[in-house]
Every structure is written in structure tokens, then in C-alpha cells.
Short mmCIF file of C-alpha atoms in Angstrom, two decimals:
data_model
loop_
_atom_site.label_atom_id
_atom_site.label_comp_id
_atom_site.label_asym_id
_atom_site.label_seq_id
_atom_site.Cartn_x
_atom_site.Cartn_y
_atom_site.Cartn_z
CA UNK A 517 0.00 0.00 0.00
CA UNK A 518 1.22 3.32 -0.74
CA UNK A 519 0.35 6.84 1.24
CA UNK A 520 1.16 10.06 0.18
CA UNK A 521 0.69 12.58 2.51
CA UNK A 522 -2.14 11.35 4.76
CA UNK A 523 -4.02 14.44 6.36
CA UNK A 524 -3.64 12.24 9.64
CA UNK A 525 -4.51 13.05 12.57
CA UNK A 526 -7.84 12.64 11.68
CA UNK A 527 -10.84 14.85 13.34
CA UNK A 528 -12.19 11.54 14.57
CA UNK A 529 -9.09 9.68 15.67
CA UNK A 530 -7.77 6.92 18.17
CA UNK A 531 -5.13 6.03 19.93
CA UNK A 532 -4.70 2.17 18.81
CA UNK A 533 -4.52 -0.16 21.37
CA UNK A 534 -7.83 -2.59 21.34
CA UNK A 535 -9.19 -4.97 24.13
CA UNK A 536 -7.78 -8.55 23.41
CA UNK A 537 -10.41 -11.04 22.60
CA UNK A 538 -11.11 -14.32 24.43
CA UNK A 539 -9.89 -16.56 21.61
CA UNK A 540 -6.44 -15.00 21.42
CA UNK A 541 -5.74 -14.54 25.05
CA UNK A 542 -6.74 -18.12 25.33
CA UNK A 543 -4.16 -18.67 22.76
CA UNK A 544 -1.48 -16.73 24.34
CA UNK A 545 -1.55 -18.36 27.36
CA UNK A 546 -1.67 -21.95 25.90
CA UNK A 547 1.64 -20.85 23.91
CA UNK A 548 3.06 -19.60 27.26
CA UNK A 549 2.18 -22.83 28.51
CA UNK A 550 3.95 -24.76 25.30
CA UNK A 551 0.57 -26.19 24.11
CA UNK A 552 0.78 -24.17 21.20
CA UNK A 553 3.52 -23.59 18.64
CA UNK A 554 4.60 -19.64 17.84
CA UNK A 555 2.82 -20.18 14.17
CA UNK A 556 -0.43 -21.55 15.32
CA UNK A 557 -0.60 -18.02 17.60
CA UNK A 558 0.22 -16.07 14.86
CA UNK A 559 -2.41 -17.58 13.51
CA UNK A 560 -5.01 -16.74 15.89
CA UNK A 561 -3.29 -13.22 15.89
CA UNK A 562 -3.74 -12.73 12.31
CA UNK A 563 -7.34 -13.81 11.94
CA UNK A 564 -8.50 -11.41 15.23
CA UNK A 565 -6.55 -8.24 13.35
CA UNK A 566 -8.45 -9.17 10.61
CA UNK A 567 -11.50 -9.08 12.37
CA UNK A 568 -10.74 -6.13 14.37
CA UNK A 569 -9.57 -3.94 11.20
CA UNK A 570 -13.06 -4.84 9.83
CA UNK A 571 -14.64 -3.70 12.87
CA UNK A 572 -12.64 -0.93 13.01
CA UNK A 573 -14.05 0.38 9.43
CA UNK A 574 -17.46 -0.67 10.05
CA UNK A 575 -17.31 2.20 13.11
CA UNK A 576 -16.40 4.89 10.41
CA UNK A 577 -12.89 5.08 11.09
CA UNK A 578 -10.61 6.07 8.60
CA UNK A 579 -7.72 5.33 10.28
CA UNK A 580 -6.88 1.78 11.81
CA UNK A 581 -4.42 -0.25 13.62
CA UNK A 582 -3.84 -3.53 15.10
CA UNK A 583 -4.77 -3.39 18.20
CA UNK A 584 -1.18 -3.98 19.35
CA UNK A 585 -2.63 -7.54 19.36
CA UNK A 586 1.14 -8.94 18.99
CA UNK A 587 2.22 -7.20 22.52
CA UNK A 588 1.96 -7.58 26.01
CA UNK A 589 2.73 -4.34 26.71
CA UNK A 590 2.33 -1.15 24.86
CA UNK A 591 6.09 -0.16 25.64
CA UNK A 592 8.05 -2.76 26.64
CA UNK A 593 7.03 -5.15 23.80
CA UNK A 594 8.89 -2.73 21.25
CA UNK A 595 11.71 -1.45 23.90
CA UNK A 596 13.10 -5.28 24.61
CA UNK A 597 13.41 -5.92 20.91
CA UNK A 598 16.29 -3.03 19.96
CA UNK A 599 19.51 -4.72 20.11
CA UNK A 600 20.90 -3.96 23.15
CA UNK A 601 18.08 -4.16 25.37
CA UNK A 602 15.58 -7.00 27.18
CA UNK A 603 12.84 -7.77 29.08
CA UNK A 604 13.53 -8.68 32.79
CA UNK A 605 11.04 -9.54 36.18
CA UNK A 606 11.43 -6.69 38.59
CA UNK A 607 10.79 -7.20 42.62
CA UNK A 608 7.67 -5.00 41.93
CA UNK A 609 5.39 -3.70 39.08
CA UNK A 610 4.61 0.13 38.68
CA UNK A 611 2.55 1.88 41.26
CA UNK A 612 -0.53 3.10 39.68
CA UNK A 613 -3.47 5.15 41.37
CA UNK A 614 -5.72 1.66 43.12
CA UNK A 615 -3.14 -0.90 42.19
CA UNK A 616 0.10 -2.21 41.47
CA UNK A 617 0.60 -3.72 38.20
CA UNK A 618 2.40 -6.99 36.88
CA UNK A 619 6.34 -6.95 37.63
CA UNK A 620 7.67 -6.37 34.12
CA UNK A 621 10.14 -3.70 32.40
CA UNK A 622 13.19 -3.31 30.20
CA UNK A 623 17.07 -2.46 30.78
CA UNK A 624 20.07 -1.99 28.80
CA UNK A 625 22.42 -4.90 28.91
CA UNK A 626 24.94 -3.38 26.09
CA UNK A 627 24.75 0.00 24.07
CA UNK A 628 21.22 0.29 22.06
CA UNK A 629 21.20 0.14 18.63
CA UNK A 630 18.83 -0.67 15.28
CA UNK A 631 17.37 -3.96 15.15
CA UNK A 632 17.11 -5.12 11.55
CA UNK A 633 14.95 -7.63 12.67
CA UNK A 634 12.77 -6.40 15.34
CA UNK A 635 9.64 -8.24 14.90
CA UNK A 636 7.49 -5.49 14.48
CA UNK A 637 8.07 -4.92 11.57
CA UNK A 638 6.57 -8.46 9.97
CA UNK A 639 3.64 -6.79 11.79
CA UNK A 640 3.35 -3.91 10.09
CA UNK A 641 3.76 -5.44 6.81
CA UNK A 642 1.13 -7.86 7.58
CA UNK A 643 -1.26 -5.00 8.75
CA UNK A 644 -0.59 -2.83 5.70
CA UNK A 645 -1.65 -6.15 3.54
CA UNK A 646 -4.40 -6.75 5.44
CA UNK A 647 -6.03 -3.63 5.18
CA UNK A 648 -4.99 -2.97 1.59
CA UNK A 649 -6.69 0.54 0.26
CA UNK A 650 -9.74 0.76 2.81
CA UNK A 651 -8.48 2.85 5.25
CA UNK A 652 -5.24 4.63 6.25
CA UNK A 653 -2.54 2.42 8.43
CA UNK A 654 -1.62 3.87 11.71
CA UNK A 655 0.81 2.12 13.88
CA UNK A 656 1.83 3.16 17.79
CA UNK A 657 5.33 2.26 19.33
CA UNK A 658 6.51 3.61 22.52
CA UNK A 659 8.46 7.13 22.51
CA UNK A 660 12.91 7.24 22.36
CA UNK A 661 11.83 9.16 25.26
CA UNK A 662 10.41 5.76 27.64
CA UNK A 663 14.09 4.50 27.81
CA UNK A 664 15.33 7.91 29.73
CA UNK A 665 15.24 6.53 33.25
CA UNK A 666 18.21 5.09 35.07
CA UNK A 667 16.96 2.09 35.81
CA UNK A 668 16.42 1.46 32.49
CA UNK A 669 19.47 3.14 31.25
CA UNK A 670 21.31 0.42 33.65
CA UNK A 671 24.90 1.76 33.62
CA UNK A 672 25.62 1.04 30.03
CA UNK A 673 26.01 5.04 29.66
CA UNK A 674 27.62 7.56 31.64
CA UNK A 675 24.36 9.96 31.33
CA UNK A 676 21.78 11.01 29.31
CA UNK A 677 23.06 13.17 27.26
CA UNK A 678 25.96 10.17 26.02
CA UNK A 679 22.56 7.79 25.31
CA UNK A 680 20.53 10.26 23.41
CA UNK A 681 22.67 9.93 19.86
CA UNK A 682 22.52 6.00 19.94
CA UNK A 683 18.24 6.23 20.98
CA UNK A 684 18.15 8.96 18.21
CA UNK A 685 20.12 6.57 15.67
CA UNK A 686 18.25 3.59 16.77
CA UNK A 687 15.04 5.24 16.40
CA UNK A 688 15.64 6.69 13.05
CA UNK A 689 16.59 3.79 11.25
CA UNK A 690 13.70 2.15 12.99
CA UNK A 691 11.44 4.91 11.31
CA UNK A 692 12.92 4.21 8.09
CA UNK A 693 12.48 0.84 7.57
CA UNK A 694 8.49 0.97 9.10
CA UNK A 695 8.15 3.86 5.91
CA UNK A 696 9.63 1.13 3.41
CA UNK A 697 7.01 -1.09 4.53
CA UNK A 698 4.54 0.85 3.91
CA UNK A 699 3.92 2.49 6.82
CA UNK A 700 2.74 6.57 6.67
CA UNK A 701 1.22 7.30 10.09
CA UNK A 702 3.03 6.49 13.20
CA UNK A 703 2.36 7.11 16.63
CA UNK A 704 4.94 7.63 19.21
CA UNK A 705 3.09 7.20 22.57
CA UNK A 706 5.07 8.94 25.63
CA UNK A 707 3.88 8.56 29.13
CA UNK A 708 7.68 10.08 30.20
CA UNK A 709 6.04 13.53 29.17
CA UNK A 710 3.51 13.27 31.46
CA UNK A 711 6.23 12.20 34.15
CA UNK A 712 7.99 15.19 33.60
CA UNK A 713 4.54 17.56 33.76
CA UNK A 714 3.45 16.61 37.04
CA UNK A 715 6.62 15.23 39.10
CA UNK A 716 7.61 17.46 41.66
CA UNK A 717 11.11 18.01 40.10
CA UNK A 718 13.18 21.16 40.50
CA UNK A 719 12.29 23.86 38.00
CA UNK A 720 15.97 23.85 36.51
CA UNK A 721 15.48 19.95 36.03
CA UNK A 722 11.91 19.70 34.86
CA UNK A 723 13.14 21.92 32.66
CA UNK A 724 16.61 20.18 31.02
CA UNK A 725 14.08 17.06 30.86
CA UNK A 726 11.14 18.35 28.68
CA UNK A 727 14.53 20.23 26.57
CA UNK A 728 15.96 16.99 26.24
CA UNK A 729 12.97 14.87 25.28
CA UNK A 730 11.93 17.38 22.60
CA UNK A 731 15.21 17.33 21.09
CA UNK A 732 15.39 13.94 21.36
CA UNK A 733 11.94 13.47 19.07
CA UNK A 734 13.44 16.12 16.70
CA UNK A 735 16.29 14.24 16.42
CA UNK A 736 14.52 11.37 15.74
CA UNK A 737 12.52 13.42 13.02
CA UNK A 738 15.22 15.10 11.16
CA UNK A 739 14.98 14.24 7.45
CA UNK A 740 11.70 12.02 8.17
CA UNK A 741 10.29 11.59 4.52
CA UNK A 742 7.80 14.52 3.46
CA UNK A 743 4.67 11.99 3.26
CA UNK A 744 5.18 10.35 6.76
CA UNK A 745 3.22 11.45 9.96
CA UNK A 746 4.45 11.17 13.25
CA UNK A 747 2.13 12.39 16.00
CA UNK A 748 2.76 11.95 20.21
CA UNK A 749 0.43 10.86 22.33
CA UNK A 750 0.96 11.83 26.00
CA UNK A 751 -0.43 9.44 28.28
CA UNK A 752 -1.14 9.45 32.22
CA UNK A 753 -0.61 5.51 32.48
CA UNK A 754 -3.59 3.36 31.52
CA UNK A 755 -3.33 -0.52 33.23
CA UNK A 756 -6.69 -2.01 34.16
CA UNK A 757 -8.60 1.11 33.64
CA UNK A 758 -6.74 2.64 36.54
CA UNK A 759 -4.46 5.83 36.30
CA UNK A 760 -0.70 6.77 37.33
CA UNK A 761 -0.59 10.24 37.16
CA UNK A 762 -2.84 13.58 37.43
CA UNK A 763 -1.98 17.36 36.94
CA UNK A 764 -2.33 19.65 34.01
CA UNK A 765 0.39 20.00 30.72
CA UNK A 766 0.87 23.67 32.17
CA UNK A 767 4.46 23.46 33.48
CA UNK A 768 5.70 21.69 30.03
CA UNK A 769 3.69 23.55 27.32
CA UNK A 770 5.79 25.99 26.85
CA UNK A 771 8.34 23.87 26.01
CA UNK A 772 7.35 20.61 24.40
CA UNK A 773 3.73 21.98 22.68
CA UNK A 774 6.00 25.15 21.12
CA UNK A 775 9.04 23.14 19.91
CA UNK A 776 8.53 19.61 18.86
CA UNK A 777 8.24 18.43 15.34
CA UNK A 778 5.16 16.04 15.32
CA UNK A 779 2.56 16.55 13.14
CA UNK A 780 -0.14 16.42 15.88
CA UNK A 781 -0.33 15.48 19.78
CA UNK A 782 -2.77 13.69 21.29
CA UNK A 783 -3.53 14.93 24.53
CA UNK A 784 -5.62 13.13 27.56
CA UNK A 785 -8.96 15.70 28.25
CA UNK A 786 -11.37 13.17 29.29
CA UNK A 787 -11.86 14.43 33.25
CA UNK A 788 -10.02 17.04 35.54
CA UNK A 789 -6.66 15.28 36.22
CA UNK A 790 -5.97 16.40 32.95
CA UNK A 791 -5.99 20.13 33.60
CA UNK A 792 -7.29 23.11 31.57
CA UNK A 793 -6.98 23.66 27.86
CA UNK A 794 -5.08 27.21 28.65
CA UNK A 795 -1.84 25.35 27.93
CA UNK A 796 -3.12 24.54 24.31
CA UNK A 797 -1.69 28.25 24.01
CA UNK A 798 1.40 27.20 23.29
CA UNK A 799 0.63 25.02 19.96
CA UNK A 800 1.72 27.07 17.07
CA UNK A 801 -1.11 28.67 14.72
CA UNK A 802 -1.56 25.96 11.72
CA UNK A 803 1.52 23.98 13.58
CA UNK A 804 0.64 20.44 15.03
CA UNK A 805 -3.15 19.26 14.80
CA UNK A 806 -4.51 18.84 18.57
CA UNK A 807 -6.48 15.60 19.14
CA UNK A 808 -8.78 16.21 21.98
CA UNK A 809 -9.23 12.66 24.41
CA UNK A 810 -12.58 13.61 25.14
CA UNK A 811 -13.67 10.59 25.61
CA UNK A 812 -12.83 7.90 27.83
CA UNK A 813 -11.58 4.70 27.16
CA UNK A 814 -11.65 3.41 31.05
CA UNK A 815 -15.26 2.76 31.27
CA UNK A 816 -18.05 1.79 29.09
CA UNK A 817 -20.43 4.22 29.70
CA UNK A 818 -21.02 6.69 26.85
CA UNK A 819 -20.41 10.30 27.10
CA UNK A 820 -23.31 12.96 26.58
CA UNK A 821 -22.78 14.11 22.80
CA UNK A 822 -23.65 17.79 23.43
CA UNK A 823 -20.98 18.01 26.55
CA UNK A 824 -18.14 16.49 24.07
CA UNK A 825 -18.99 19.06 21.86
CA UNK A 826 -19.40 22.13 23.98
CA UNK A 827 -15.49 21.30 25.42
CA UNK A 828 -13.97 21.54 21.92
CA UNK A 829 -16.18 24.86 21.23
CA UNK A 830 -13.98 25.58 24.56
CA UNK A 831 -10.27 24.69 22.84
CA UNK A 832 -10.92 27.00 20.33
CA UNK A 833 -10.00 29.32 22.56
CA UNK A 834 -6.27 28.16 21.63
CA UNK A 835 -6.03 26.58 19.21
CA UNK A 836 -8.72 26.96 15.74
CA UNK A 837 -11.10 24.27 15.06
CA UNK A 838 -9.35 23.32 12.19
CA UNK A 839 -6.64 22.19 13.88
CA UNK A 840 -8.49 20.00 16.46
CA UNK A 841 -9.60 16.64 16.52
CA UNK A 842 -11.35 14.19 18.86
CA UNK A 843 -10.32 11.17 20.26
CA UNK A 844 -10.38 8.33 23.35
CA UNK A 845 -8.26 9.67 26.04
CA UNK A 846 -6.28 6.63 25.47
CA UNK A 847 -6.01 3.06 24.28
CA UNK A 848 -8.64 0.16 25.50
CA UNK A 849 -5.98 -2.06 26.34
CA UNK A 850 -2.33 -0.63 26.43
CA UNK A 851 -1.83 -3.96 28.52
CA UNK A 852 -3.04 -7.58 27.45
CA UNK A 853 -4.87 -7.05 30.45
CA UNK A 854 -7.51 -4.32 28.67
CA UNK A 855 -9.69 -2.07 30.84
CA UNK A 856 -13.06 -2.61 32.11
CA UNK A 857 -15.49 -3.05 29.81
CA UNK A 858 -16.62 -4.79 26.90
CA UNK A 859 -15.70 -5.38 23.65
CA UNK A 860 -19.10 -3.89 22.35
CA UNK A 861 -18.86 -1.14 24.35
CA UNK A 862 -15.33 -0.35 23.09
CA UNK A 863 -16.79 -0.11 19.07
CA UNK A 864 -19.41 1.76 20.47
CA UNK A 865 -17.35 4.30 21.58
CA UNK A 866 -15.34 4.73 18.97
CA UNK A 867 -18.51 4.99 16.78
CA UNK A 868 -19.54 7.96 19.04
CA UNK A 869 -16.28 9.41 18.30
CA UNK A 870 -16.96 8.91 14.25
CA UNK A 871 -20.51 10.60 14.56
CA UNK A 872 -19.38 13.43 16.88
CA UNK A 873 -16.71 14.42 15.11
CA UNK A 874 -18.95 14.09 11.87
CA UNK A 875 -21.14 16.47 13.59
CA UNK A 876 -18.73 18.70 14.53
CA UNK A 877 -16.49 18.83 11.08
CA UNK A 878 -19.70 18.78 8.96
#
């Protein structure tokens, strides 16, 4: 399939992950369990992306992705695959708002680099072939910006600023050989943005991080072809339709909305730990398009259609209406875990954001 300059984001939008349905976590955990061979999952995998792309257009979406069907883990899945890097059992998970999560994450065992054969990249092709020319391709990997923690980091560099050319590097040659496959939308999801926005760090710091994290992304994006879109999507932690972190964009806005090169950011709006739209300021005039999570993906229950709409009459306070768009707040499953509801509840929603945004874009 070939792209040329997708108008992506879209005005109705998501942010890709999709709950996991019965039949393949069944088969995940009878593969785990060696009662299953790797090709009879891929299997199952390939036949529920199927289905779910179908779903995906019967909603109205023009945009679709794979539900990140062929991960555990939104981040980690893609992080443990650069060369350089794995997946290890911690003493504990991450500490998130009701609950601790599963004990999994990702550290450095030798200086990152490109993987040539990370095996994302057999799922992209397979997703571009899938869908063929009925909708536009969008595929989500975790930010260059997840790895900047020192755990992760794990003493194989002296600092951050000595990492950020191999992530860059790694990352760009990653980019490159997603656009060869076909791929002309990608997401970079970055939960180490909202980190920065609402830890209690030291102005001088918070401010060298959100520096270094846009220049990281730029650096990633320098000489990205013309026809390929690469949005962010800052995320507050989503795990079993709990939450990790709460507070506004204000303190990072001026920084990372002004300055980095992504063609649109999709920002978490969907209740009051998000903040105000006041920091929306900071998006440059026909710069980045703004994708407004207005609606939840945590629950099932359906937003009122006339509130969703009256809060991005409020945005256009910032930014114009022709540079917004509406999404979910966030994936329905950035875990294999998924959040709490159902899988009928999860098309309807993104239905509801297809006939908003209809309304709203008429």
C-alpha cells in the first residue's frame, strides 16, 4: 500500500490499542504454557486483526491499527526488541493510582542500537496487507523518550546526554524501515512527558528534561520523509482502567507543545486530572493538529454528545477548530490485560467518536 501525505490526525481519531479477545488470550496463554507452537498463535493473531480492522471500518474510522494484538505491553514489547536491550522480572510492578501492576520492564544490557529484525516490523507489513486501500494504516510504538530513566538506562552510559545519539540513531533507522514497509502514520506514545509535567522536580530539572525529550523526538525526526506522519500521544498511564498520574500540561507547554516536530499530539482531556486547555496556548497557529481525548476509554459508559462538543467549542480558545480533533483519552488495552469493559462497548465508543466528530467537522 502506498500513502502520500495522509491528512492524519484525523478529526475523529484513536489512539490504537484494542481490548484482546477471548480466543487470542486463550491462545497466548496456551503458547506460554507450550501447548501451542509460535505459528499456530500467529495464527489466531492474524485472523483477530483481521477481524478487528473490519470492525474498526465498520465504526467509520478512517484510520486503523492492530490493536497492538502482537504485545503484552504497549512499551516494553517494542523497547526489549532493539539490540541492546531486554525484558527482565522486577521485585515490583509500577505503582498506579488503586493498584500495582504486573512486575515487568526493560534495561540496557549493552549500548542500544537498530534492530534489523525487530519483529514489528513483519507486523506492520502484515497489517498494511491486510487492510490494503480501505483505510489509512496507523501504527503506535513507545516514545525514544520511555528508555530515559536510570533504571532502564542500567549503567551502560555515563548519562543522558551520552545515550541520546545512539536512541536517536536507533530510532531513526527504525522509522525508516516501518516507511519502506509501507507504513505513513506512526504514533509515538510517551507517558515520560507526562512524568515530567506533574513530578515534583526542580524547575531547573523539569526543565533540562522536557529540553531533552523534545530534542530527542526532533532528532529522531530530522529528514523524516515529506509523506510520513508522526504524532505523540501523552499518556497518564492506563493498566486495568486505573491511572498513574494527574496534573495539568501547564508546566511543560511551553516547552514541548512550542518546539517539537510532530505533526499532531494527542492529549488526555477526558476528566479534571488532565488540567485546563489554557496550555493549548502554546501550539503554534496551523503547527501540530490537537487531538482532543474527550472521551474515555476506562469505562463503558457513553459520554453525553452535546458536553463532548461544547469542550472543543472551549479549545478553540487556543487553538482553531481546524486544527483540532477528537479522540479516546487513550487506548482500551495498552496492557493484554484491557480495561473494564466490553468489547461492544469499546466499538461503540469509537462509533460515538466517528458521529461526533462528523457532527462537529460537517
Amino acid at each position: 500500500m502506498t500513502q502520500t501525505l495522509v491528512k492524519a490526525p484525523f478529526r475523529a481519531d484513536q489512539v490504537g490499542s484494542l481490548l484482546r479477545p477471548e480466543s487470542l488470550k486463550k491462545a497466548k496463554n496456551e503458547y506460554k504454557a507450550g501447548k501451542i507452537t509460535a505459528e499456530q498463535l500467529h495464527e489466531v493473531e492474524r485472523q483477530e486483526i483481521k477481524r478487528a480492522v473490519d470492525k474498526q471500518i465498520e465504526a467509520g474510522l478512517q484510520v486503523v491499527t492492530e490493536g497492538e494484538f502482537g504485545r503484552d505491553w504497549w512499551h516494553s514489547t517494542f523497547m526489549e526488541h532493539l539490540l541492546g536491550a531486554e525484558g527482565y522480572i522486577p521485585e515490583q510492578g509500577y505503582n498506579f493510582s488503586n493498584q500495582e501492576t504486573d512486575p515487568y520492564d526493560v534495561r540496557l544490557v549493552d549500548k542500544v542500537a537498530y534492530n534489523p529484525n525487530h519483529p514489528f516490523f513483519q507486523q506492520a507489513k502484515e497489517l498494511v496487507e491486510i487492510v490494503g486501500d480501505r483505510a489509512v494504516v496507523k501504527f503506535t510504538i513507545p516514545s525514544p523518550n520511555q528508555f530515559f530513566h536510570p533504571n532502564i538506562i542500567n549503567g551502560q552510559y555515563k548519562d543522558f546526554e551520552e545515550f541520546a545519539p545512539d536512541i536517536i540513531q536507533a530510532y531513526k533507522e527504525t522509522i525508516h524501515e516501518f516507511y519502506r514497509i509501507g507504513i505513513r502514520y506512526l504514533q509515538l506514545d510517551d507517558v515520560y512527558l507526562a512524568v515530567i509535567a506533574t513530578a515534583d522536580f526542580p524547575p531547573a530539572e523539569k526543565k533540562y528534561l522536557a529540553e531533552l525529550a523534545v530534542r530527542v523526538v526532533n532528532g529522531v525526526l530530522e529528514g523524516k520523509p515529506e509523506d510520513l506522519t508522526v504524532t505523540t500521544h501523552v499518556c497518564r498511564g492506563n493498566y486495568r482502567s486505573d491511572y498513574s498520574f494527574s496534573g495539568g500540561y501547564d508546566t511543560v507547554a511551553p516547552i514541548v507543545f512550542a518546539n517539537e516536530k510532530v505533526d499532531g499530539f494527542f492529549l488526555e482531556y477526558d476528566d479534571e486530572r488532565s488540567g485546563s486547555f489554557e496550555p493549548l496556548k502554546y501550539i503554534p497557529k496551523g503547527g501540530p493538529r490537537v487531538v482532543l481525548g474527550l472521551v474515555t476509554s476506562k469505562t463503558g459508559q457513553l459520554e453525553d454528545k452535546e458536553a463532548i462538543k461544547a469542550r472543543v467549542q472551549e479549545a478553540t480558545k487556543y487553538v482553531p477548530l481546524e486544527q483540532l480533533c477528537l479522540s479516546p483519552q487513550c487506548g482500551f488495552a495498552s496492557t493484554h490485560h484491557g480495561n473494564i469493559l466490553t468489547e461492544e462497548e469499546q466499538w461503540e465508543k469509537l462509533r460515538f467518536v466517528v458521529e461526533t466528530a462528523n457532527e462537529i467537522w460537517e
